[in-house]
Coordinates of C-alpha atoms in Angstrom, one line a residue:
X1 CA -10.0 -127.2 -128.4
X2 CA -6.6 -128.6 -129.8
X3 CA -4.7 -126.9 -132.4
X4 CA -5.5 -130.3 -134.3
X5 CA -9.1 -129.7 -133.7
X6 CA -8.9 -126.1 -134.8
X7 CA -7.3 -127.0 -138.1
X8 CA -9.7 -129.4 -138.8
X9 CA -13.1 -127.2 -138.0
X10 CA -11.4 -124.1 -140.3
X11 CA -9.3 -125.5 -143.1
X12 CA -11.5 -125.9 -145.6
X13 CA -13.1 -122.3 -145.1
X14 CA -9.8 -121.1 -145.0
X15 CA -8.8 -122.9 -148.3
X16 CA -12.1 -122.3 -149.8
X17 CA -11.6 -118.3 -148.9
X18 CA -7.8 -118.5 -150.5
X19 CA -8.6 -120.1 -153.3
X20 CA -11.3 -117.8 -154.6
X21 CA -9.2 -114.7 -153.4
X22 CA -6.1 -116.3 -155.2
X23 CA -7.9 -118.7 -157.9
X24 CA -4.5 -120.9 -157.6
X25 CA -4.8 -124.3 -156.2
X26 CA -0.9 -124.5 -155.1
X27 CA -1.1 -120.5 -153.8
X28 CA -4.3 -121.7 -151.9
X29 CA -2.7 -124.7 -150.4
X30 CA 0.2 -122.6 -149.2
X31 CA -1.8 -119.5 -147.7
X32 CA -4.0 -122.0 -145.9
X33 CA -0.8 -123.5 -144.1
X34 CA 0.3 -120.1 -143.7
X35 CA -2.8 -119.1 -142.4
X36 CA -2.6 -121.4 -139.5
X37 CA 0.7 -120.8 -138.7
X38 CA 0.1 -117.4 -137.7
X39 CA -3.4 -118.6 -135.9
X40 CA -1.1 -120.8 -134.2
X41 CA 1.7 -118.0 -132.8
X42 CA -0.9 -116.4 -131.3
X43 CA -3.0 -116.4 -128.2
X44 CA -6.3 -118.0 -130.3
X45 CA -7.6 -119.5 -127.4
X46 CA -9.1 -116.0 -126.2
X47 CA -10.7 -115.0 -129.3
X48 CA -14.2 -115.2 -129.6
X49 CA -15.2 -115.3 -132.8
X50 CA -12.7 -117.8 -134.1
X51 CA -14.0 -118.2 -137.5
X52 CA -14.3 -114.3 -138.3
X53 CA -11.1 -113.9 -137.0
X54 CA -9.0 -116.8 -138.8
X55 CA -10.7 -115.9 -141.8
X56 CA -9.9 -112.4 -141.2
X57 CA -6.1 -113.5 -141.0
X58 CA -6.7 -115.4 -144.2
X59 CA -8.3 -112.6 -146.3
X60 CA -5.3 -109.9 -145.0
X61 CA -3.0 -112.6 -146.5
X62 CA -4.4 -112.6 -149.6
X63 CA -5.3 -109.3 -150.3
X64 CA -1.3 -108.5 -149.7
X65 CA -0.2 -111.0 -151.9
X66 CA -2.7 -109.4 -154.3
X67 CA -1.3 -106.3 -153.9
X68 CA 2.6 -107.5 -154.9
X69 CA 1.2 -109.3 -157.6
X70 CA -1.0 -106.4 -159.2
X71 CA 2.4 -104.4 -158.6
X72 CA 4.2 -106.8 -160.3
X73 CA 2.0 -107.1 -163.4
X74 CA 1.5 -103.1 -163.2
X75 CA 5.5 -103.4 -163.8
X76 CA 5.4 -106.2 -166.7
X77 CA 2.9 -103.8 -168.9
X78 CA 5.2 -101.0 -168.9
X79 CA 7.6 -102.7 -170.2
X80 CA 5.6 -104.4 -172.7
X81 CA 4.1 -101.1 -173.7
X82 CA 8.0 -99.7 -173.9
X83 CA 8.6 -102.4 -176.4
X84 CA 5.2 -102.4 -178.1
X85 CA 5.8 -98.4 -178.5
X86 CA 9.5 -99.6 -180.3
X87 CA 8.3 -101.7 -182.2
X88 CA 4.3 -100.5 -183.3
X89 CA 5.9 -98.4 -186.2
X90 CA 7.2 -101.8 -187.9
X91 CA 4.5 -103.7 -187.2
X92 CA 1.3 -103.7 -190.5
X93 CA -1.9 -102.0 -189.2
X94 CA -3.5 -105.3 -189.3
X95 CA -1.3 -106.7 -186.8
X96 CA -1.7 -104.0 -184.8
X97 CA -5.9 -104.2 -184.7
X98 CA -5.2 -108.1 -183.8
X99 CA -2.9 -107.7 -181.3
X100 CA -5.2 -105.4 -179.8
X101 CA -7.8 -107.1 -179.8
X102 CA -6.5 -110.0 -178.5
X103 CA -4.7 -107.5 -175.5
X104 CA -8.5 -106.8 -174.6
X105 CA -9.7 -110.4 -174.4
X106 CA -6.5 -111.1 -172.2
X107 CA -7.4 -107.9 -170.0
X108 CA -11.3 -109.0 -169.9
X109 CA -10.6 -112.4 -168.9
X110 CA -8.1 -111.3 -166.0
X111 CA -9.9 -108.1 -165.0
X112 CA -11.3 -108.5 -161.0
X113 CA -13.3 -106.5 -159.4
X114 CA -11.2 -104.3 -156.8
X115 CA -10.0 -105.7 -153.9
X116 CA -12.4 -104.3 -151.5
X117 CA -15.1 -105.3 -153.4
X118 CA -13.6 -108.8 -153.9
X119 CA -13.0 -109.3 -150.2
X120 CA -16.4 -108.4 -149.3
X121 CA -18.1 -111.1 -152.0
X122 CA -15.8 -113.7 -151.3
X123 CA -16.5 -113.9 -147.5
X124 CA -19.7 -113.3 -148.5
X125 CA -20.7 -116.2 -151.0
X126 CA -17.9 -118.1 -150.5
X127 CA -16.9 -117.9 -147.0
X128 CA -20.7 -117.9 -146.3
X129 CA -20.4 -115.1 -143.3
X130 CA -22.9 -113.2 -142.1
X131 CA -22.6 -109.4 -143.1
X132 CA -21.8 -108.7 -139.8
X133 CA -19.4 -111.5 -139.3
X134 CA -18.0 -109.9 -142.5
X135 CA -17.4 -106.2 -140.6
X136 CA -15.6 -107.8 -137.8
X137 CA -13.3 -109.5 -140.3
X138 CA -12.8 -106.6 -142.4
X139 CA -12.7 -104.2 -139.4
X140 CA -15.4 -101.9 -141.2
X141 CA -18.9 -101.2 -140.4
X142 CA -21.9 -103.3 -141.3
X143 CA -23.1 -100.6 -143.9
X144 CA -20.0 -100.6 -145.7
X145 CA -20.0 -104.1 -146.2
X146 CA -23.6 -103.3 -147.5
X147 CA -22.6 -101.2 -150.1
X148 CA -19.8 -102.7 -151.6
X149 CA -22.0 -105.7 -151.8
X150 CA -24.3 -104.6 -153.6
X151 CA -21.3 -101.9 -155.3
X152 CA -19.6 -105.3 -156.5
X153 CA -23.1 -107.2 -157.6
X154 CA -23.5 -104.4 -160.1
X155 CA -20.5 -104.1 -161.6
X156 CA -20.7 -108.0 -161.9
X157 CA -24.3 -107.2 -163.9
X158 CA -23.1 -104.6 -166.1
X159 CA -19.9 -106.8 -167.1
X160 CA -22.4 -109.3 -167.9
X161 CA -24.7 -107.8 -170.1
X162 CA -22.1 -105.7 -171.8
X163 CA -20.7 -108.8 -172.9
X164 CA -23.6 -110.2 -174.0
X165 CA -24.5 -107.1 -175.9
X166 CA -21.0 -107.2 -177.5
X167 CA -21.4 -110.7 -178.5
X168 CA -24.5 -110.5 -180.1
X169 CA -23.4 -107.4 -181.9
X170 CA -21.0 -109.5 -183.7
X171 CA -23.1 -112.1 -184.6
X172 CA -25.0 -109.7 -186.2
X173 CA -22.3 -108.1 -188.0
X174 CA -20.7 -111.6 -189.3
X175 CA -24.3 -112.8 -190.4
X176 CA -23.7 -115.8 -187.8
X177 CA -27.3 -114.7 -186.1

């Protein structure tokens, strides 16, 4: 198999697996090249389970560009809570409650699931890999991969109904029901 040929049987798993990791078409793009640049400097040829293991490559990617991101954005809210803390006394408690509110829609809507559990359900439903294709990629046991699985599905279920309960609740309350 050519490096040509490679490219072509992988890339769109590979995309597929950075774009759900990343949800950034351009970051996607740009981890899939990256990705097969490293596939490329190394001795691929002798791998056995090619797929597992370029995807493997491509979910490490990810998750570390994850993890400078969440530090990034773990630095940008302490500063905005500095400044919210200087200026909260000025601010009317209506502005406050809004605000807030609105600072818990934001969260919700860019609140993951941990990265662990994220890695496992992307190659899962995404990447479509067996569970113990998903091990070797991880480098964890089949039974781990089991239980964040199923760790991940029910957080998913409870995030779900809690926000359906929430909804509902202030339909009620606004008469809108």
């Amino acid at each position: 198999m050519t490096e040509r040929e490679l490219f072509d049987a992988y890339n769109k798993d590979v995309y597929r697996t950075c774009y759900y990791m990343l949800r950034n078409t351009q970051d996607a793009e740009d981890f899939c090249h990256d990705v097969f640049v490293t596939v490329f400097r190394q001795d691929w040829r002798d791998v056995e389970h090619t797929r597992a293991w370029i995807l493997r490559i491509a979910m490490n990617q990810c998750l570390n560009m994850l993890k400078r991101k969440q530090a990034q954005l773990k630095k940008q809210s302490q500063i905005l809570l500095l400044h919210e803390q200087t200026t909260e006394s000025v601010k009317s408690v209506d502005t406050i409650v809004l605000e807030k509110v609105e600072e818990e829609e934001w969260e919700g809507l860019f609140k993951q699931l941990p990265e662990k559990l994220m890695a496992v359900v992307t190659l899962r439903y995404i990447g479509e890999l067996s569970l113990a294709e998903i091990a070797e990629a991880l480098g964890i046991p089949v039974g781990t991969v089991k239980s964040r699985l199923h760790k991940a599905l029910k957080i998913m279920r409870k995030k779900l109904e809690q926000n359906q309960n929430l909804s509902l609740k202030g339909e009620k309350q606004f008469g809108t029901h």
